[in-house]
Structure formats: structure tokens, C-alpha cells
Amino acid sequence: MAGYDYDLFVIGGGSGGVRAARVAASLGKRVAIAEEYRYGGTCVIRGCVPKKLYVYASQFPEHFTDAAGYGWTVPEASFDWSTLVANKDKEIARLEAIYKRNVEGAGGETFHSRAVLVDRHAVYLTAEDRTVTADQILIATGGRPAPHPALSGHEYCIFSNEAFDLKQLPKAIMIEGGGYIAVEFANIFHGLGVETTLVYRGQEILSRFDTDLRRSLHETMEKKGIRILCHAVSEWVRKNPDGRLDVLLSGGQTLTVDQVMLAIGRIPNTENMGLEGVGVELGKTGAIVVDQYSRTNIDNIWAIGDVTHRVQLTPVAIYEAMCFIETAFKGNPTAPDHDTIATAVFSQPEIGTVGLSEDEAVKRFPDIEVYRASFRPMRHTLSGRDEKMLMKLVVNGASRKVLGAHILGPDAGEMAQLLGIPLKAGLTKDDFDRTMAVHPTAAEELVTMYKPTYRVKNGERV
Ligand code: NDP
């Protein structure tokens, strides 16, 4: 080990890479990390963090309206996009500095450079024009929005990266895709006053979620004024002389908008990094293939986070980083457990979910109990907002184990985090039933739905 410059070299300064570098350095390892763009990675710079800030920004018009029922008179509000962008920039610059400082504070060395593998122990730093060596190498280069070269006029389209920093807020936008990003941004743009159309190729948005939530969210978004076109894709995008864009949809309809945003998934960043030369195995999508411990086919090279295409979520990358540290530096081989991951979609209303959807549960178990409550949350009583909250528990009738918990409504993401614990622990519906409610909350419904709304036996609803 002493023959190398470092014990660990990390490529990629996002959530996963920074966590691994910081913790390894704090263990006394000689650590360096290279980031070619900005420390913090997708999550901090152009993902979760700015997205959530924009979600907050986009919710104010509804708060202003809702305030009337509580006795408030709010003068006519106006919105300045450039103030939001500038304040967001300030906040992410602050976080970026913290990310970098955390590694350095733990004793790690940070480089601002692209890093390319030269051999299994050597990395070339392009900005420094030199090669350094390391005993262990961790690749955490993340991913980027999937391009859409088959779409004629794709060069006129933007992705989530650009959406954060548009020079001006469009009057009308079309968003293609029905996943997390498309749905979250449709709500953000709509909330900020943009005429928004969501175009999704499938039958219902958010294909990986519980059908009840998908339908209810769809209805609520449409009620707010977001146009959702399912079973549709764009055929071409053309630019008009005035700069606006025409989009032809598969059904023959044409839309004219100021921006077209593509949110059709994300792909791993594995090109031009020397991976092929060193012989690191890549999968069909270009993602790095790893074993259960995040080790590639080259035994001193590891990979975590979105570059491995397991589950594309920040906390998963961080968890994989912690498991990597246990395995590589603490002599305690630890495989990240990707089962039962709680997640939220910051749509409006929010989705919070953990475990199996009803459809998945029905496929796996012969006897399923569904507990379902749909109600107007208390905050919408005086406001008069016509929006329902939906809560659903999916229970294995035989074992009583709660298999899935699904929420649509205010603070659903916060609730999903807490529901992640009992579901991960494998608790039963009886454990939920003997838990005292917290009153008055919306979440109390989760422990007061005593009777199943229906059962599904061998695929038949009874
Ligand atoms: P998703 O995988 O969530 O959704 C991609 C969407 O694009 C799907 O609706 C998919 O349709 C559709 N699609 C795929 N290819 C095409 C195509 N060629 N033409 C038209 N539509 C297409 O990806 P996102 O880009 O929304 O987000 C990437 C990942 O980032 C997410 O999976 C998630 O893991 C993470 N993320 C998490 C967030 C959170 O935790 N809140 C927020 C944002 C992102 P179909 O359903 O038919 O496959």
C-alpha cells in the first residue's frame, strides 16, 4: 500500500463519492477525490436540493389563496424568477463549499479535475496533467439526463439541468416523461404560473407507484390546471421564427410552447474515463457492473451510486458508500440492502411511499388486505381547497405483515421516511393497530384504519 500515493482515490464528488472520501479520510486513510464540475454532484447542484427549493417557491400561490379562508387578505402577489434563481445559486454554492470542506477537514485531498483511469492503480488528472496512484479506486461519477437522439428537433429541447437556470420563465412548457422528474417539474412550472403540458407514453404517470396514488395525483394535477396527455409521445419539435417551438404529438395534435423539457430517465456517466482500457465491465446501459459489495470485476476498483444503475437515489448512493467503507477499510464486508426503500415524489400534492404497491403485492401473495382512507386534510377545511388526501396500507392477510404504505397529500414525504422504519422492521398491522394516534394529524389515519376496505384473494377483489 505504501507504494501508492493514496489508499483511496475517489472519482466523482457527488453525495456518494464525498461520503466515501470523507469517512475513509476520517479513518486515517490517505484519500483524494476528483470532481470535474462542482462538489455536491447532481443532488446538490442540479437535482434534489434546487428542485426542493423550487417546489417551495411554486407552492406560494396556493398558500396565498388558501390564506383567505383563515381570515387573511393577501395583496396581489408577483413573482420574480431571477430572484429565485439567484437565491438558489447562493444556497447551492454554500452547500458545495461545505461538501468540499468536509472532505478536506477530514484530511482528504480534493482535486478540481476530470480523472481518467490509466491502469487499475493509476488515475490521470487532466487539469493537473499528472498521474497519481492509489491502492483502491472508487468510481462515483453518477449519471445525466438520457438524451433523445431519435426525436427530430431534440436539439431545441432542454433537460432538468437547464430548467434550473433558464434566463426567463417560459409562458408555456411541454414536458415529456411520466417519472419523478417530469411530474415534479410539471408541478413546479405550473405553480410558478407557466402553462404546463405533460406528455407521457404510457397509460398513467409514475409507472412504478401504486395505481391508486397515480390516478389520484393525475386527477388533482389536472384539477389544478396541468394538462396531462397519456398514450402520447412527441414526433418532432420545430423552431418557429419567433423562437417558440411547435411539437407534433403522436395523436396528431400540435402544441406551441416556449420550452420543451425531456425527462425520460437518466444514464450513467461512464464514457471516456478509461474504463474499457482497464477492463472494467459495463452492462448494457453503459452502467458499471458491480457485485453485492459494490466491487467491479477488477478487485481494487469499486463503484457506487447512479453510475452502477442499481437504484438512482441520493440516500442509496450514500448508503452504498458507507457499506463500501465497511467492506474495503474495516474488514467487515457489508452488502447494501436495496429492499424496501422509502421514497417521495415532490409533486403537489406529494407522494410518499414505501414497500409494495397493491398490484405488486397481489402478484406475490394470495391473500392481501387493503386499508384505504381518502379524506380532506384538516388544513383544507377552512381554506376550502378541494383536494383529498389518500392513505393506503397493503397487508399480507396470512402473516399480517404490512407490505406497503402509500400516501398522497401534504407532507407525504416526511411520513414515508418514518413509515420506512416499521416496514423495514417487518412490523404487522397489529403493531400499527396498537399504536396510539397523534391527534389531530393526518398521519393518525395510518393507525386507525382498523377494518380492511377490501381484500384481494388469488387476484380477485372480495
Ligand atoms: P424515471 O425513470 O422516473 O422516468 C422516466 C420516464 O420517461 C418514464 O415515465 C418513462 O416511461 C419515460 N420514458 C423513457 N424513455 C422514453 C422515451 N424514449 N420516450 C418517451 N418517454 C420515455 O426517470 P426520471 O428522468 O424522471 O428520473 C431519473 C431518476 O432520478 C428517477 O428514476 C429517480 O430514481 C431519480 N429521481 C428521484 C427523485 C426523488 O427522489 N424525488 C426526483 C427526481 C429524480 P415508462 O414509465 O413507460 O418507462
Short mmCIF file of C-alpha atoms and ligand atoms in Angstrom, two decimals:
data_model
loop_
_atom_site.label_atom_id
_atom_site.label_comp_id
_atom_site.label_asym_id
_atom_site.label_seq_id
_atom_site.Cartn_x
_atom_site.Cartn_y
_atom_site.Cartn_z
CA MET A 1 0.00 0.00 0.00
CA ALA A 2 2.84 2.32 0.87
CA GLY A 3 3.92 2.23 -2.75
CA TYR A 4 0.85 4.19 -3.85
CA ASP A 5 0.19 7.90 -3.49
CA TYR A 6 -3.16 7.21 -1.82
CA ASP A 7 -5.01 4.41 -0.08
CA LEU A 8 -8.20 5.52 -1.83
CA PHE A 9 -8.86 7.65 -4.88
CA VAL A 10 -12.49 8.61 -5.46
CA ILE A 11 -13.66 9.78 -8.89
CA GLY A 12 -16.76 11.94 -8.59
CA GLY A 13 -17.63 14.46 -5.86
CA GLY A 14 -21.36 13.84 -5.53
CA SER A 15 -23.21 12.54 -2.50
CA GLY A 16 -21.76 9.00 -2.68
CA GLY A 17 -18.19 9.92 -3.56
CA VAL A 18 -17.88 12.67 -0.99
CA ARG A 19 -19.27 10.46 1.76
CA ALA A 20 -16.81 7.67 0.97
CA ALA A 21 -13.85 10.09 0.74
CA ARG A 22 -14.73 11.87 3.97
CA VAL A 23 -15.29 8.73 6.02
CA ALA A 24 -12.19 6.97 4.67
CA ALA A 25 -10.10 10.06 5.43
CA SER A 26 -11.52 10.25 8.95
CA LEU A 27 -10.32 6.66 9.45
CA GLY A 28 -6.80 7.90 8.80
CA LYS A 29 -6.59 6.66 5.21
CA ARG A 30 -4.70 8.70 2.62
CA VAL A 31 -7.58 9.82 0.43
CA ALA A 32 -8.01 12.01 -2.65
CA ILE A 33 -11.13 12.84 -4.64
CA ALA A 34 -11.52 14.41 -8.08
CA GLU A 35 -14.57 16.29 -9.34
CA GLU A 36 -14.57 17.88 -12.78
CA TYR A 37 -17.63 20.09 -12.28
CA ARG A 38 -18.87 21.10 -8.85
CA TYR A 39 -18.65 19.31 -5.49
CA GLY A 40 -22.08 18.16 -4.37
CA GLY A 41 -22.95 16.40 -7.62
CA THR A 42 -26.38 16.06 -9.13
CA CYS A 43 -28.28 16.13 -5.84
CA VAL A 44 -26.83 19.37 -4.55
CA ILE A 45 -26.06 21.24 -7.76
CA ARG A 46 -28.85 20.32 -10.17
CA GLY A 47 -31.12 17.80 -8.53
CA CYS A 48 -32.81 17.20 -5.20
CA VAL A 49 -31.75 20.39 -3.43
CA PRO A 50 -32.56 23.08 -6.04
CA LYS A 51 -35.63 21.05 -7.00
CA LYS A 52 -37.00 21.16 -3.46
CA LEU A 53 -36.28 24.89 -3.25
CA TYR A 54 -38.25 25.37 -6.47
CA VAL A 55 -41.06 23.21 -5.12
CA TYR A 56 -41.31 25.54 -2.13
CA ALA A 57 -41.28 28.56 -4.44
CA SER A 58 -44.06 27.12 -6.56
CA GLN A 59 -46.33 26.39 -3.58
CA PHE A 60 -46.77 30.00 -2.50
CA PRO A 61 -49.63 30.90 -4.87
CA GLU A 62 -51.76 28.15 -3.32
CA HIS A 63 -50.79 29.27 0.19
CA PHE A 64 -51.83 32.84 -0.68
CA THR A 65 -55.20 31.60 -1.96
CA ASP A 66 -55.74 29.26 0.99
CA ALA A 67 -54.97 32.06 3.47
CA ALA A 68 -58.30 33.78 2.71
CA GLY A 69 -60.33 31.08 4.49
CA TYR A 70 -58.22 31.70 7.59
CA GLY A 71 -59.04 35.39 7.59
CA TRP A 72 -56.04 36.77 5.75
CA THR A 73 -56.18 39.27 2.95
CA VAL A 74 -53.08 38.87 0.81
CA PRO A 75 -52.33 41.69 -1.62
CA GLU A 76 -51.82 40.68 -5.22
CA ALA A 77 -48.59 38.71 -5.35
CA SER A 78 -45.92 38.91 -8.01
CA PHE A 79 -43.04 36.58 -8.73
CA ASP A 80 -39.51 37.24 -9.90
CA TRP A 81 -37.82 34.21 -11.46
CA SER A 82 -34.35 35.76 -11.47
CA THR A 83 -34.51 36.35 -7.70
CA LEU A 84 -35.35 32.69 -7.17
CA VAL A 85 -32.51 31.53 -9.44
CA ALA A 86 -30.00 33.87 -7.75
CA ASN A 87 -31.02 32.80 -4.24
CA LYS A 88 -30.90 29.15 -5.26
CA ASP A 89 -27.40 29.72 -6.65
CA LYS A 90 -26.28 31.25 -3.36
CA GLU A 91 -27.59 28.30 -1.39
CA ILE A 92 -26.03 25.62 -3.59
CA ALA A 93 -22.70 27.49 -3.59
CA ARG A 94 -22.85 27.36 0.21
CA LEU A 95 -23.56 23.62 0.19
CA GLU A 96 -20.92 22.98 -2.46
CA ALA A 97 -18.30 24.63 -0.25
CA ILE A 98 -19.42 22.53 2.73
CA TYR A 99 -19.12 19.30 0.73
CA LYS A 100 -15.57 20.11 -0.30
CA ARG A 101 -14.60 21.39 3.14
CA ASN A 102 -15.91 18.24 4.81
CA VAL A 103 -13.52 16.07 2.81
CA GLU A 104 -10.59 18.42 3.41
CA GLY A 105 -11.49 18.77 7.10
CA ALA A 106 -11.27 15.01 7.47
CA GLY A 107 -7.80 15.06 5.93
CA GLY A 108 -8.67 14.18 2.31
CA GLU A 109 -7.23 15.95 -0.71
CA THR A 110 -9.61 17.44 -3.28
CA PHE A 111 -8.91 17.98 -6.96
CA HIS A 112 -10.90 20.02 -9.42
CA SER A 113 -10.24 17.87 -12.45
CA ARG A 114 -11.50 15.16 -14.68
CA ALA A 115 -9.97 11.83 -13.72
CA VAL A 116 -9.30 9.06 -16.22
CA LEU A 117 -8.20 5.55 -15.32
CA VAL A 118 -4.79 4.69 -16.73
CA ASP A 119 -4.47 1.28 -15.14
CA ARG A 120 -6.01 -0.48 -12.17
CA HIS A 121 -3.98 1.62 -9.73
CA ALA A 122 -3.38 4.83 -11.67
CA VAL A 123 -5.53 7.84 -12.48
CA TYR A 124 -4.65 10.68 -14.83
CA LEU A 125 -5.87 14.11 -13.69
CA THR A 126 -6.47 16.15 -16.82
CA ALA A 127 -6.50 19.59 -15.18
CA GLU A 128 -3.20 18.85 -13.43
CA ASP A 129 -1.64 16.92 -16.31
CA ARG A 130 -0.30 14.27 -13.98
CA THR A 131 -0.93 10.75 -12.93
CA VAL A 132 -1.48 9.65 -9.34
CA THR A 133 -1.68 6.14 -7.94
CA ALA A 134 -3.97 4.53 -5.39
CA ASP A 135 -4.42 1.18 -3.77
CA GLN A 136 -8.23 1.33 -4.05
CA ILE A 137 -10.25 3.30 -6.58
CA LEU A 138 -13.92 4.19 -6.16
CA ILE A 139 -15.98 5.40 -9.12
CA ALA A 140 -18.94 7.57 -8.18
CA THR A 141 -19.48 9.64 -11.31
CA GLY A 142 -23.28 9.49 -11.23
CA GLY A 143 -25.48 9.96 -14.24
CA ARG A 144 -27.05 12.54 -16.52
CA PRO A 145 -30.37 13.01 -18.30
CA ALA A 146 -30.95 10.46 -21.04
CA PRO A 147 -30.72 12.16 -24.43
CA HIS A 148 -33.37 11.55 -27.08
CA PRO A 149 -31.49 11.50 -30.42
CA ALA A 150 -34.40 9.73 -32.14
CA LEU A 151 -36.58 12.81 -31.66
CA SER A 152 -36.29 15.14 -34.60
CA GLY A 153 -35.60 18.59 -33.15
CA HIS A 154 -34.22 17.21 -29.89
CA GLU A 155 -31.54 19.92 -30.06
CA TYR A 156 -34.22 22.50 -29.20
CA CYS A 157 -35.19 20.66 -26.02
CA ILE A 158 -33.88 21.18 -22.51
CA PHE A 159 -33.35 18.76 -19.64
CA SER A 160 -33.74 19.22 -15.89
CA ASN A 161 -30.16 20.59 -15.77
CA GLU A 162 -31.08 23.60 -17.88
CA ALA A 163 -34.53 24.01 -16.36
CA PHE A 164 -32.99 25.31 -13.13
CA ASP A 165 -31.20 28.18 -14.83
CA LEU A 166 -33.44 29.38 -17.64
CA LYS A 167 -32.84 33.05 -18.44
CA GLN A 168 -36.54 33.62 -18.17
CA LEU A 169 -39.56 31.69 -17.07
CA PRO A 170 -41.39 30.32 -20.13
CA LYS A 171 -45.04 31.20 -20.68
CA ALA A 172 -45.76 27.64 -21.80
CA ILE A 173 -43.81 24.41 -21.42
CA MET A 174 -44.23 20.84 -22.57
CA ILE A 175 -42.56 18.15 -20.50
CA GLU A 176 -42.05 14.69 -21.91
CA GLY A 177 -41.91 11.74 -19.50
CA GLY A 178 -44.04 10.40 -16.68
CA GLY A 179 -41.43 9.70 -13.98
CA TYR A 180 -40.20 11.57 -10.92
CA ILE A 181 -38.59 14.44 -12.78
CA ALA A 182 -41.36 15.08 -15.31
CA VAL A 183 -44.05 15.07 -12.63
CA GLU A 184 -42.12 17.19 -10.14
CA PHE A 185 -41.19 19.81 -12.75
CA ALA A 186 -44.71 19.90 -14.19
CA ASN A 187 -45.94 20.91 -10.75
CA ILE A 188 -43.13 23.39 -10.22
CA PHE A 189 -43.69 25.17 -13.53
CA HIS A 190 -47.44 25.16 -13.12
CA GLY A 191 -47.15 26.59 -9.60
CA LEU A 192 -44.94 29.38 -10.93
CA GLY A 193 -47.63 30.31 -13.43
CA VAL A 194 -46.40 28.50 -16.54
CA GLU A 195 -48.95 26.87 -18.83
CA THR A 196 -47.82 23.26 -18.47
CA THR A 197 -48.45 20.15 -20.55
CA LEU A 198 -47.13 16.75 -19.51
CA VAL A 199 -46.80 14.19 -22.27
CA TYR A 200 -46.44 10.57 -21.20
CA ARG A 201 -46.17 7.49 -23.41
CA GLY A 202 -47.86 5.07 -21.00
CA GLN A 203 -51.33 4.64 -19.61
CA GLU A 204 -50.79 6.50 -16.35
CA ILE A 205 -48.00 8.68 -14.94
CA LEU A 206 -45.49 7.33 -12.39
CA SER A 207 -45.48 3.75 -13.61
CA ARG A 208 -43.56 2.41 -10.62
CA PHE A 209 -46.03 3.60 -7.99
CA ASP A 210 -49.32 2.36 -6.54
CA THR A 211 -52.13 2.74 -9.08
CA ASP A 212 -54.46 4.49 -6.63
CA LEU A 213 -51.90 7.21 -5.97
CA ARG A 214 -51.08 7.60 -9.64
CA ARG A 215 -54.72 8.11 -10.58
CA SER A 216 -55.46 10.46 -7.70
CA LEU A 217 -52.38 12.55 -8.37
CA HIS A 218 -53.24 12.73 -12.07
CA GLU A 219 -56.77 13.94 -11.27
CA THR A 220 -55.55 16.51 -8.76
CA MET A 221 -52.89 17.86 -11.13
CA GLU A 222 -55.48 18.23 -13.88
CA LYS A 223 -57.85 19.97 -11.49
CA LYS A 224 -55.11 22.48 -10.76
CA GLY A 225 -54.78 23.16 -14.48
CA ILE A 226 -51.88 20.95 -15.62
CA ARG A 227 -52.65 19.30 -18.93
CA ILE A 228 -51.66 15.62 -18.91
CA LEU A 229 -51.65 13.70 -22.18
CA CYS A 230 -51.11 9.96 -21.74
CA HIS A 231 -50.51 7.45 -24.53
CA ALA A 232 -48.60 10.15 -26.38
CA VAL A 233 -45.03 10.91 -27.45
CA SER A 234 -43.55 13.75 -29.43
CA GLU A 235 -42.90 13.04 -33.10
CA TRP A 236 -40.89 16.17 -33.83
CA VAL A 237 -40.00 19.58 -32.43
CA ARG A 238 -39.58 22.58 -34.75
CA LYS A 239 -38.44 26.08 -34.03
CA ASN A 240 -40.55 28.99 -35.29
CA PRO A 241 -39.02 32.27 -36.45
CA ASP A 242 -40.27 33.88 -33.21
CA GLY A 243 -38.29 31.34 -31.19
CA ARG A 244 -41.31 29.39 -29.97
CA LEU A 245 -41.43 25.64 -30.51
CA ASP A 246 -44.02 23.55 -32.30
CA VAL A 247 -44.33 19.96 -31.15
CA LEU A 248 -46.21 17.31 -33.07
CA LEU A 249 -47.59 14.60 -30.81
CA SER A 250 -48.24 11.01 -31.84
CA GLY A 251 -52.02 11.57 -31.79
CA GLY A 252 -51.68 14.27 -34.46
CA GLN A 253 -52.06 17.19 -32.06
CA THR A 254 -49.62 20.12 -32.31
CA LEU A 255 -48.55 22.18 -29.31
CA THR A 256 -46.81 25.53 -29.44
CA VAL A 257 -44.70 26.24 -26.38
CA ASP A 258 -41.65 28.24 -25.29
CA GLN A 259 -39.72 25.28 -23.93
CA VAL A 260 -39.77 21.52 -24.34
CA MET A 261 -38.22 19.62 -21.46
CA LEU A 262 -37.26 15.96 -21.75
CA ALA A 263 -37.33 13.86 -18.58
CA ILE A 264 -37.12 10.34 -19.92
CA GLY A 265 -34.73 8.77 -17.44
CA ARG A 266 -31.05 9.11 -16.62
CA ILE A 267 -27.97 7.32 -17.91
CA PRO A 268 -24.67 6.56 -16.17
CA ASN A 269 -21.54 8.67 -16.70
CA THR A 270 -19.04 6.07 -17.84
CA GLU A 271 -17.69 7.40 -21.16
CA ASN A 272 -14.11 8.48 -21.80
CA MET A 273 -12.96 7.51 -18.34
CA GLY A 274 -10.57 4.77 -19.35
CA LEU A 275 -12.88 2.06 -18.03
CA GLU A 276 -12.72 -0.10 -21.15
CA GLY A 277 -8.93 0.17 -21.31
CA VAL A 278 -8.60 -1.09 -17.75
CA GLY A 279 -11.18 -3.79 -18.42
CA VAL A 280 -13.93 -2.64 -16.03
CA GLU A 281 -17.10 -4.48 -17.05
CA LEU A 282 -20.02 -2.36 -18.21
CA GLY A 283 -23.62 -3.50 -18.57
CA LYS A 284 -26.00 -2.98 -21.48
CA THR A 285 -26.94 0.55 -20.46
CA GLY A 286 -23.28 1.52 -20.00
CA ALA A 287 -23.55 1.24 -16.21
CA ILE A 288 -20.67 -0.28 -14.24
CA VAL A 289 -21.39 -3.86 -13.21
CA VAL A 290 -20.69 -4.48 -9.52
CA ASP A 291 -21.13 -7.34 -7.10
CA GLN A 292 -23.20 -7.13 -3.92
CA TYR A 293 -20.36 -5.24 -2.20
CA SER A 294 -20.07 -2.62 -4.99
CA ARG A 295 -16.86 -4.20 -6.28
CA THR A 296 -16.27 -4.28 -10.04
CA ASN A 297 -14.66 -7.20 -11.86
CA ILE A 298 -11.30 -5.54 -11.09
CA ASP A 299 -10.92 -6.28 -7.42
CA ASN A 300 -9.46 -2.94 -6.27
CA ILE A 301 -11.93 -0.86 -8.30
CA TRP A 302 -15.36 -0.19 -6.83
CA ALA A 303 -18.41 1.76 -7.96
CA ILE A 304 -21.40 3.22 -6.13
CA GLY A 305 -24.44 5.36 -6.86
CA ASP A 306 -26.10 6.14 -10.18
CA VAL A 307 -23.10 5.05 -12.23
CA THR A 308 -23.98 1.47 -11.25
CA HIS A 309 -27.63 1.75 -12.21
CA ARG A 310 -28.99 -0.02 -9.16
CA VAL A 311 -31.42 2.42 -7.56
CA GLN A 312 -30.97 6.05 -8.66
CA LEU A 313 -31.49 7.83 -5.35
CA THR A 314 -29.11 10.01 -3.32
CA PRO A 315 -29.60 8.21 0.02
CA VAL A 316 -28.92 4.91 -1.74
CA ALA A 317 -25.57 6.20 -3.05
CA ILE A 318 -24.67 7.40 0.45
CA TYR A 319 -25.65 4.07 1.96
CA GLU A 320 -23.59 2.23 -0.66
CA ALA A 321 -20.65 4.48 0.26
CA MET A 322 -20.94 3.53 3.93
CA CYS A 323 -21.12 -0.17 3.04
CA PHE A 324 -18.08 0.24 0.78
CA ILE A 325 -16.11 1.72 3.70
CA GLU A 326 -17.10 -1.19 5.95
CA THR A 327 -16.07 -3.67 3.28
CA ALA A 328 -12.90 -2.09 1.94
CA PHE A 329 -11.45 -0.47 5.04
CA LYS A 330 -12.98 -2.01 8.14
CA GLY A 331 -12.71 -5.69 7.32
CA ASN A 332 -16.47 -6.01 7.67
CA PRO A 333 -17.91 -7.00 4.27
CA THR A 334 -21.31 -5.29 4.11
CA ALA A 335 -23.71 -5.50 1.19
CA PRO A 336 -26.15 -2.61 0.83
CA ASP A 337 -29.72 -3.77 1.31
CA HIS A 338 -31.85 -2.34 -1.50
CA ASP A 339 -35.07 -3.83 -0.26
CA THR A 340 -37.99 -1.66 0.97
CA ILE A 341 -36.63 1.80 0.18
CA ALA A 342 -38.93 4.65 1.16
CA THR A 343 -39.19 7.38 -1.44
CA ALA A 344 -41.08 10.57 -2.18
CA VAL A 345 -42.20 12.33 -5.30
CA PHE A 346 -42.33 16.06 -4.64
CA SER A 347 -45.39 16.52 -6.73
CA GLN A 348 -48.21 18.75 -5.49
CA PRO A 349 -49.73 17.00 -3.59
CA GLU A 350 -46.72 14.93 -2.58
CA ILE A 351 -46.36 11.19 -2.80
CA GLY A 352 -44.66 9.27 -0.03
CA THR A 353 -44.33 5.56 -0.39
CA VAL A 354 -42.55 2.51 0.93
CA GLY A 355 -42.82 -1.17 0.12
CA LEU A 356 -45.02 -3.00 -2.34
CA SER A 357 -47.81 -1.39 -4.33
CA GLU A 358 -51.15 -3.21 -4.24
CA ASP A 359 -50.54 -4.64 -7.72
CA GLU A 360 -47.09 -5.97 -6.80
CA ALA A 361 -48.37 -7.44 -3.52
CA VAL A 362 -51.25 -9.19 -5.29
CA LYS A 363 -48.80 -10.81 -7.70
CA ARG A 364 -46.67 -12.14 -4.85
CA PHE A 365 -49.20 -13.15 -2.18
CA PRO A 366 -52.55 -15.00 -2.40
CA ASP A 367 -54.33 -13.02 0.33
CA ILE A 368 -53.95 -9.25 0.52
CA GLU A 369 -55.82 -6.82 2.75
CA VAL A 370 -56.06 -3.21 1.64
CA TYR A 371 -56.75 -0.45 4.15
CA ARG A 372 -57.59 2.77 2.38
CA ALA A 373 -58.67 6.20 3.58
CA SER A 374 -59.46 9.16 1.37
CA PHE A 375 -60.32 12.38 3.18
CA ARG A 376 -59.94 16.12 3.08
CA PRO A 377 -56.96 17.07 5.25
CA MET A 378 -57.82 19.49 8.06
CA ARG A 379 -55.76 22.30 6.57
CA HIS A 380 -58.05 22.23 3.53
CA THR A 381 -61.25 22.64 5.55
CA LEU A 382 -61.16 26.39 6.18
CA SER A 383 -59.18 27.05 3.02
CA GLY A 384 -61.92 25.33 1.04
CA ARG A 385 -59.35 23.71 -1.22
CA ASP A 386 -60.98 20.78 -2.95
CA GLU A 387 -58.11 18.33 -2.52
CA LYS A 388 -58.23 14.92 -0.91
CA MET A 389 -55.54 13.05 0.92
CA LEU A 390 -55.11 9.33 0.26
CA MET A 391 -53.58 6.78 2.61
CA LYS A 392 -53.25 3.15 1.93
CA LEU A 393 -51.76 0.16 3.73
CA VAL A 394 -51.21 -3.09 1.87
CA VAL A 395 -51.12 -6.04 4.27
CA ASN A 396 -50.34 -9.72 3.83
CA GLY A 397 -53.53 -11.41 5.07
CA ALA A 398 -51.69 -14.55 6.16
CA SER A 399 -48.75 -13.08 8.09
CA ARG A 400 -50.38 -9.68 8.89
CA LYS A 401 -47.14 -8.07 7.78
CA VAL A 402 -47.54 -4.55 6.36
CA LEU A 403 -46.09 -4.86 2.86
CA GLY A 404 -46.67 -1.37 1.57
CA ALA A 405 -47.66 2.09 2.77
CA HIS A 406 -48.68 4.74 0.25
CA ILE A 407 -49.64 8.33 0.89
CA LEU A 408 -50.73 11.19 -1.33
CA GLY A 409 -51.08 14.54 0.35
CA PRO A 410 -49.30 17.25 2.32
CA ASP A 411 -46.06 16.09 4.00
CA ALA A 412 -46.32 12.60 2.49
CA GLY A 413 -42.53 12.55 2.02
CA GLU A 414 -41.94 13.21 5.71
CA MET A 415 -44.37 10.41 6.63
CA ALA A 416 -42.73 7.98 4.18
CA GLN A 417 -39.42 8.44 5.98
CA LEU A 418 -40.95 7.35 9.29
CA LEU A 419 -43.01 4.55 7.75
CA GLY A 420 -39.79 3.21 6.29
CA ILE A 421 -38.78 2.07 9.78
CA PRO A 422 -41.76 -0.19 10.70
CA LEU A 423 -41.89 -1.61 7.19
CA LYS A 424 -38.17 -2.33 7.18
CA ALA A 425 -38.55 -3.91 10.60
CA GLY A 426 -41.29 -6.16 9.19
CA LEU A 427 -43.97 -4.98 11.65
CA THR A 428 -47.53 -6.24 11.35
CA LYS A 429 -50.85 -4.49 11.00
CA ASP A 430 -51.48 -5.45 14.66
CA ASP A 431 -48.42 -3.37 15.63
CA PHE A 432 -49.94 -0.44 13.76
CA ASP A 433 -53.32 -1.05 15.45
CA ARG A 434 -51.90 -0.96 18.97
CA THR A 435 -50.03 2.28 18.31
CA MET A 436 -51.75 5.30 19.81
CA ALA A 437 -52.71 8.02 17.36
CA VAL A 438 -51.27 11.53 17.41
CA HIS A 439 -54.25 13.86 17.24
CA PRO A 440 -55.12 15.93 15.28
CA THR A 441 -52.84 14.91 12.44
CA ALA A 442 -53.39 13.46 9.02
CA ALA A 443 -50.94 10.65 9.81
CA GLU A 444 -53.19 9.30 12.57
CA GLU A 445 -55.22 7.60 9.83
CA LEU A 446 -52.31 5.20 9.46
CA VAL A 447 -53.00 3.70 12.88
CA THR A 448 -56.79 3.99 12.93
CA MET A 449 -57.82 2.08 9.82
CA TYR A 450 -58.99 -1.00 11.74
CA LYS A 451 -61.07 -2.76 9.11
CA PRO A 452 -59.81 -3.64 5.63
CA THR A 453 -61.50 -1.65 2.87
CA TYR A 454 -61.27 -4.76 0.71
CA ARG A 455 -59.29 -7.97 0.30
CA VAL A 456 -57.74 -9.42 -2.80
CA LYS A 457 -57.74 -13.22 -2.76
CA ASN A 458 -55.87 -15.01 -5.52
CA GLY A 459 -56.07 -11.90 -7.65
CA GLU A 460 -59.85 -11.41 -7.11
CA ARG A 461 -61.12 -8.41 -5.18
CA VAL A 462 -63.58 -9.56 -2.46
P1 NDP B 1 -37.87 7.86 -14.42
O1 NDP B 1 -37.22 6.57 -14.70
O2 NDP B 1 -38.51 8.09 -13.11
O3 NDP B 1 -38.95 8.16 -15.54
C1 NDP B 1 -38.63 8.17 -16.88
C2 NDP B 1 -39.90 8.43 -17.65
O4 NDP B 1 -39.62 8.62 -19.02
C3 NDP B 1 -40.86 7.25 -17.55
O5 NDP B 1 -42.16 7.79 -17.43
C4 NDP B 1 -40.66 6.56 -18.87
O6 NDP B 1 -41.81 5.88 -19.32
C5 NDP B 1 -40.39 7.73 -19.80
N1 NDP B 1 -39.59 7.39 -20.97
C6 NDP B 1 -38.47 6.64 -21.04
N2 NDP B 1 -37.99 6.60 -22.29
C7 NDP B 1 -38.84 7.33 -23.05
C8 NDP B 1 -38.89 7.65 -24.43
N3 NDP B 1 -37.97 7.23 -25.28
N4 NDP B 1 -39.91 8.43 -24.86
C9 NDP B 1 -40.85 8.89 -24.00
N5 NDP B 1 -40.85 8.62 -22.70
C10 NDP B 1 -39.86 7.84 -22.22
O7 NDP B 1 -36.74 8.94 -14.73
P2 NDP B 1 -36.61 10.48 -14.42
O8 NDP B 1 -35.86 11.04 -15.57
O9 NDP B 1 -37.91 11.08 -14.05
O10 NDP B 1 -35.68 10.47 -13.14
C11 NDP B 1 -34.48 9.70 -13.10
C12 NDP B 1 -34.28 9.10 -11.75
O11 NDP B 1 -33.87 10.09 -10.83
C13 NDP B 1 -35.54 8.51 -11.13
O12 NDP B 1 -35.76 7.19 -11.52
C14 NDP B 1 -35.26 8.60 -9.66
O13 NDP B 1 -34.62 7.43 -9.26
C15 NDP B 1 -34.35 9.80 -9.54
N6 NDP B 1 -35.11 10.96 -9.02
C16 NDP B 1 -35.61 10.89 -7.76
C17 NDP B 1 -36.32 11.93 -7.24
C18 NDP B 1 -36.87 11.84 -5.86
O14 NDP B 1 -36.40 11.02 -5.09
N7 NDP B 1 -37.89 12.63 -5.51
C19 NDP B 1 -36.56 13.16 -8.00
C20 NDP B 1 -36.02 13.10 -9.33
C21 NDP B 1 -35.32 12.03 -9.80
P3 NDP B 1 -42.23 4.42 -18.75
O15 NDP B 1 -42.84 4.67 -17.41
O16 NDP B 1 -43.21 3.97 -19.76
O17 NDP B 1 -40.98 3.62 -18.72
#
